[in-house]
CSV table of C-alpha atoms and ligand atoms in Angstrom, one decimal:
chain,number,residue,atom,x,y,z
A,86,MET,CA,141.8,70.6,132.1
A,87,ILE,CA,139.9,67.5,131.1
A,88,THR,CA,141.9,65.3,128.8
A,89,ASN,CA,139.6,62.3,128.8
A,90,LEU,CA,136.0,62.0,129.6
A,91,SER,CA,134.9,58.8,131.2
A,92,VAL,CA,131.1,58.4,131.6
A,93,SER,CA,129.5,55.8,133.9
A,94,VAL,CA,125.8,55.3,133.5
A,95,ILE,CA,123.9,54.0,136.5
A,96,GLU,CA,120.2,53.0,136.6
A,97,GLN,CA,119.4,54.6,140.0
A,98,THR,CA,121.2,56.4,142.7
A,99,THR,CA,120.6,59.0,145.4
A,100,SER,CA,122.3,61.7,143.4
A,101,THR,CA,125.0,61.6,140.8
A,102,SER,CA,126.8,64.2,142.8
A,103,ASP,CA,127.0,61.7,145.7
A,104,LEU,CA,128.6,59.2,143.3
A,105,ALA,CA,131.1,61.9,142.3
A,106,ARG,CA,131.9,62.5,146.0
A,107,SER,CA,132.6,58.8,146.6
A,108,ALA,CA,134.7,58.8,143.5
A,109,ILE,CA,136.7,61.8,144.7
A,110,ASP,CA,137.3,59.9,148.0
A,111,ASP,CA,138.7,57.1,145.8
A,112,GLY,CA,141.0,59.5,143.9
A,113,ALA,CA,138.9,60.0,140.7
A,114,VAL,CA,140.4,62.3,138.1
A,115,SER,CA,139.1,65.4,136.3
A,116,GLY,CA,136.7,64.3,133.5
A,117,THR,CA,135.0,61.5,135.5
A,118,VAL,CA,131.3,61.7,134.8
A,119,PHE,CA,128.4,59.9,136.4
A,120,GLN,CA,125.0,59.8,134.8
A,121,ALA,CA,121.9,58.2,136.3
A,122,HIS,CA,118.5,57.4,134.9
A,123,ILE,CA,116.7,58.0,138.2
A,124,GLN,CA,117.8,60.0,141.3
A,125,THR,CA,116.0,59.3,144.6
A,126,ARG,CA,117.5,62.4,146.3
A,127,GLY,CA,118.4,64.7,143.5
A,128,ARG,CA,119.3,68.1,144.8
A,129,GLY,CA,119.1,71.6,143.4
A,130,ARG,CA,120.4,75.0,144.3
A,131,HIS,CA,119.6,76.5,147.7
A,132,GLY,CA,118.8,73.1,149.2
A,133,ARG,CA,115.8,72.5,146.9
A,134,VAL,CA,114.8,69.0,145.7
A,135,TRP,CA,115.5,68.2,142.0
A,136,GLN,CA,112.8,65.8,140.9
A,137,SER,CA,114.5,63.1,138.9
A,138,PRO,CA,112.1,60.7,137.2
A,139,LYS,CA,113.2,58.4,134.4
A,140,GLY,CA,113.6,60.0,131.0
A,141,ASN,CA,115.5,63.2,131.9
A,142,LEU,CA,119.2,63.7,132.0
A,143,TYR,CA,121.1,63.8,135.3
A,144,LEU,CA,124.8,63.9,135.4
A,145,SER,CA,127.8,65.1,137.5
A,146,VAL,CA,131.2,66.0,136.2
A,147,ILE,CA,134.3,66.0,138.3
A,148,VAL,CA,136.6,68.9,137.5
A,149,GLN,CA,140.0,69.9,138.9
A,150,PRO,CA,140.7,73.5,137.8
A,151,SER,CA,144.1,74.9,137.7
A,152,ARG,CA,142.7,78.4,138.2
A,153,PRO,CA,142.6,79.7,141.8
A,154,GLN,CA,139.6,78.8,143.9
A,155,MET,CA,138.3,82.4,143.9
A,156,ASP,CA,137.5,82.0,140.1
A,157,TRP,CA,135.5,78.8,140.5
A,158,PRO,CA,132.1,80.4,140.9
A,159,GLY,CA,132.4,81.5,137.3
A,160,LEU,CA,132.2,77.8,136.3
A,161,SER,CA,128.4,78.0,136.9
A,162,LEU,CA,128.2,80.5,134.0
A,163,VAL,CA,130.5,78.4,131.8
A,164,ALA,CA,128.3,75.3,132.4
A,165,GLY,CA,125.1,77.3,131.7
A,166,LEU,CA,126.6,78.4,128.4
A,167,ALA,CA,127.6,74.9,127.5
A,168,LEU,CA,123.9,73.9,128.1
A,169,ALA,CA,122.7,76.9,126.0
A,170,ASP,CA,125.0,75.9,123.2
A,171,THR,CA,123.7,72.4,123.3
A,172,PHE,CA,120.0,73.4,123.2
A,173,ALA,CA,120.4,76.1,120.6
A,174,PRO,CA,120.5,74.0,117.4
A,175,LEU,CA,117.7,71.7,118.7
A,176,ILE,CA,115.0,74.2,119.7
A,177,ASN,CA,112.8,75.3,116.9
A,178,ASN,CA,109.9,76.5,118.9
A,179,GLY,CA,110.7,78.7,121.9
A,180,HIS,CA,113.1,81.4,123.1
A,181,LEU,CA,116.3,80.1,124.7
A,182,ARG,CA,117.8,82.3,127.4
A,183,LEU,CA,120.0,82.0,130.5
A,184,LYS,CA,118.8,83.2,133.9
A,185,TRP,CA,121.7,84.3,136.1
A,186,PRO,CA,123.7,82.4,137.2
A,187,ASN,CA,122.9,79.3,135.3
A,188,ASP,CA,119.3,78.4,134.8
A,189,VAL,CA,118.4,77.6,131.2
A,190,LEU,CA,115.0,79.0,130.2
A,191,VAL,CA,112.8,78.4,127.2
A,192,ASP,CA,110.0,80.8,126.8
A,193,ASP,CA,110.8,81.9,130.4
A,194,LYS,CA,110.3,78.4,131.8
A,195,LYS,CA,113.2,76.4,133.3
A,196,ILE,CA,114.4,73.5,131.2
A,197,ALA,CA,117.8,72.8,132.9
A,198,GLY,CA,119.8,73.7,136.0
A,199,VAL,CA,123.4,73.5,137.3
A,200,LEU,CA,124.5,72.8,140.8
A,201,LEU,CA,128.1,73.6,141.5
A,202,GLU,CA,129.7,71.9,144.6
A,203,VAL,CA,133.2,71.9,145.9
A,204,TYR,CA,134.3,68.7,147.7
A,205,LYS,CA,137.8,68.2,149.0
A,206,GLY,CA,139.1,70.9,146.8
A,207,VAL,CA,137.5,69.4,143.7
A,208,VAL,CA,134.6,70.8,141.7
A,209,ILE,CA,131.5,68.8,141.0
A,210,ILE,CA,129.3,70.2,138.2
A,211,GLY,CA,125.9,68.7,138.6
A,212,ILE,CA,123.5,69.2,135.6
A,213,GLY,CA,119.9,68.3,135.3
A,214,VAL,CA,118.0,68.6,132.0
A,215,ASN,CA,114.3,68.2,131.5
A,216,LEU,CA,114.4,66.2,128.3
A,217,VAL,CA,110.9,64.7,128.3
A,218,THR,CA,109.2,65.7,131.6
A,219,ALA,CA,108.9,69.0,133.4
A,220,PRO,CA,108.4,68.7,137.2
A,221,ASP,CA,105.1,69.7,138.6
A,222,VAL,CA,106.4,72.7,140.6
A,223,GLY,CA,104.1,74.6,143.0
A,224,ALA,CA,102.9,78.1,142.3
A,225,GLU,CA,105.8,79.5,144.4
A,226,SER,CA,108.4,78.0,142.2
A,227,TRP,CA,109.7,79.1,138.8
A,228,PRO,CA,107.6,77.3,136.1
A,229,ALA,CA,109.3,74.4,134.2
A,230,THR,CA,109.3,73.0,130.7
A,231,ALA,CA,110.8,70.1,128.8
A,232,LEU,CA,112.7,69.8,125.6
A,233,THR,CA,110.0,67.7,123.9
A,234,ASP,CA,107.7,70.7,123.9
A,235,HIS,CA,110.2,72.8,121.8
A,236,ILE,CA,111.5,70.4,119.1
A,237,SER,CA,110.2,68.8,116.0
A,238,GLN,CA,112.6,65.9,115.8
A,239,PRO,CA,113.1,63.4,118.6
A,240,VAL,CA,116.3,64.0,120.6
A,241,PHE,CA,118.0,60.9,122.1
A,242,MET,CA,119.4,61.2,125.6
A,243,ASP,CA,122.8,59.8,124.7
A,244,ASP,CA,123.2,62.3,121.8
A,245,PHE,CA,122.2,65.2,124.0
A,246,ARG,CA,124.6,64.1,126.7
A,247,ASP,CA,127.5,63.7,124.3
A,248,GLN,CA,126.9,67.1,122.7
A,249,LEU,CA,126.7,68.7,126.2
A,250,LEU,CA,129.9,67.1,127.3
A,251,THR,CA,131.7,68.1,124.2
A,252,HIS,CA,130.6,71.8,124.7
A,253,LEU,CA,131.5,71.6,128.4
A,254,GLN,CA,134.9,70.1,127.8
A,255,HIS,CA,135.7,72.8,125.2
A,256,HIS,CA,134.4,75.7,127.4
A,257,LEU,CA,136.2,74.3,130.5
A,258,ALA,CA,139.5,74.2,128.6
A,259,GLU,CA,139.1,77.8,127.5
A,260,TRP,CA,138.0,79.0,131.0
A,261,ASP,CA,141.0,77.2,132.6
A,262,GLN,CA,143.3,79.0,130.2
A,263,SER,CA,141.7,82.4,130.0
A,264,GLY,CA,139.2,82.8,132.8
A,265,LEU,CA,135.7,84.2,132.3
A,266,GLN,CA,136.6,87.1,130.0
A,267,PRO,CA,135.8,85.2,126.7
A,268,PHE,CA,132.5,84.1,128.1
A,269,ILE,CA,131.1,87.5,129.1
A,270,LYS,CA,129.7,88.4,125.6
A,271,PRO,CA,128.3,85.0,124.7
A,272,TRP,CA,126.7,84.6,128.1
A,273,THR,CA,125.2,88.1,127.8
A,274,ASP,CA,123.8,87.3,124.4
A,275,TYR,CA,121.7,84.6,126.0
A,276,ALA,CA,120.9,86.7,129.2
A,277,ALA,CA,117.3,86.8,130.3
A,278,PHE,CA,115.8,90.0,131.8
A,279,LEU,CA,118.7,92.2,130.7
A,280,ASN,CA,117.9,95.8,131.7
A,281,GLU,CA,114.6,94.7,133.2
A,282,ASN,CA,113.5,95.1,136.8
A,283,ILE,CA,114.0,91.9,138.8
A,284,ILE,CA,113.6,90.7,142.3
A,285,LEU,CA,116.5,88.7,143.8
A,286,ALA,CA,115.9,86.4,146.7
A,287,HIS,CA,118.7,85.6,149.2
A,288,GLU,CA,119.2,82.7,151.5
A,289,THR,CA,118.5,85.0,154.4
A,290,GLY,CA,117.2,88.5,154.6
A,291,LYS,CA,114.9,90.5,152.4
A,292,PRO,CA,114.9,90.3,148.6
A,293,THR,CA,116.7,93.0,146.6
A,294,HIS,CA,114.9,94.9,143.9
A,295,GLY,CA,116.8,96.4,141.0
A,296,ARG,CA,117.5,96.5,137.3
A,297,PHE,CA,119.6,93.6,135.9
A,298,ARG,CA,122.5,95.1,134.1
A,299,GLY,CA,124.4,92.0,133.0
A,300,ILE,CA,127.5,90.5,134.6
A,301,HIS,CA,130.8,91.9,135.9
A,302,PRO,CA,134.1,90.4,134.5
A,303,ASP,CA,134.1,88.0,137.5
A,304,GLY,CA,130.6,86.7,136.7
A,305,THR,CA,128.8,88.4,139.6
A,306,MET,CA,125.5,90.1,138.8
A,307,ARG,CA,125.4,93.9,138.1
A,308,LEU,CA,122.3,94.9,139.9
A,309,GLU,CA,121.4,98.6,139.8
A,310,THR,CA,119.3,99.6,142.7
A,311,ASP,CA,117.5,102.9,143.4
A,312,THR,CA,119.0,103.1,146.9
A,313,ASP,CA,122.6,101.7,146.7
A,314,GLY,CA,123.6,102.2,143.1
A,315,MET,CA,125.3,99.4,141.2
A,316,LEU,CA,125.7,96.3,143.3
A,317,SER,CA,127.9,93.2,142.6
A,318,ILE,CA,125.9,90.1,143.6
A,319,SER,CA,127.6,86.8,144.0
A,320,ALA,CA,124.7,84.6,145.2
A,321,GLY,CA,120.9,84.7,145.0
A,322,ASP,CA,118.0,83.6,143.0
A,323,VAL,CA,116.0,85.7,140.5
A,324,ILE,CA,112.5,85.0,141.7
A,325,ARG,CA,110.5,87.3,139.6
A,326,THR,CA,110.6,90.1,137.1
A,327,ARG,CA,108.9,93.4,137.9
A,328,PRO,CA,106.5,95.0,137.2
A,329,VAL,CA,104.1,92.1,137.7
A,330,LYS,CA,102.8,91.0,134.3
A,331,GLN,CA,99.2,91.7,133.6
A,332,MET,CA,98.2,88.0,133.4
A,333,ASP,CA,99.9,87.4,136.8
A,334,ASN,CA,98.3,90.3,138.5
A,335,PRO,CA,95.3,89.0,140.6
A,336,PHE,CA,93.8,92.5,140.6
A,337,ASN,CA,93.7,92.6,136.8
A,338,LYS,CA,90.4,91.2,135.6
A,339,ASP,CA,91.0,91.4,131.8
M,445,BTN,C1,119.2,73.8,140.1
M,445,BTN,O1,118.7,74.0,141.2
M,445,BTN,O2,118.8,74.5,139.1
M,445,BTN,C2,120.3,72.9,139.9
M,445,BTN,C3,119.8,71.5,139.6
M,445,BTN,C4,120.9,70.5,139.4
M,445,BTN,C5,120.4,69.1,139.3
M,445,BTN,C6,121.5,68.1,139.0
M,445,BTN,S1,120.8,66.5,138.4
M,445,BTN,C7,122.5,65.9,138.5
M,445,BTN,C8,123.1,66.4,139.7
M,445,BTN,N1,122.7,65.6,140.9
M,445,BTN,C9,122.0,66.3,141.7
M,445,BTN,O3,121.5,65.8,142.8
M,445,BTN,N2,121.8,67.5,141.3
M,445,BTN,C10,122.5,67.8,140.1
């Protein structure tokens, strides 16, 4: 799917995914990558801001799948797995897991995220990795961490990026050929909160409570609810696990 990767590194931009959009306007091909050292309007999932100070990794990859568009949401799991495979050999202090659909967690704190966008029939995979600094998120947001807190040897940004792109290119080729099926087991091996109670927030409406039972073959979440049985969830945000942990419970004094 990507025969050649071509990486352009820019000091500062609004968002690397904006650069990708302009490049698509100009006919850019699959495998075109934009990396920036600083983003002034970095964006995350669900319209959130992705704080993008210097030192962390921000990149967007242009991808033209040959699979039908209905399969494309699965790419967010594929990208998450490429990230997990990149982090795995580096982290020597902390538990690496994936939070559906594609947040990378270490010790339950977010270290990287993926934003999938479709523009003019082309996919843009935007990836942000907290290499050296974790954003100062408010109490309402999922806590964050950075790679430097979980390694013993320094990791260079270019090396991390090259490893990530190698994993991504390999996984994308396999996905384009075979779909999500080969990724279900490896993704599930990294899955956070498997068989635990979770709360899933939606763009509109009330959150759904249920037990996270892994993923369906199409990558949607298997959420077992008390009221409606097993649901297939295609979008949403795991905001919390349940029951509330002792240390988080304001009514718990010890
Ligand atoms: C998330 O909310 O977890 C997704 C974050 C994605 C951030 C990356 S940084 C590179 C690319 N450019 C953006 O503006 N966003 C993505």
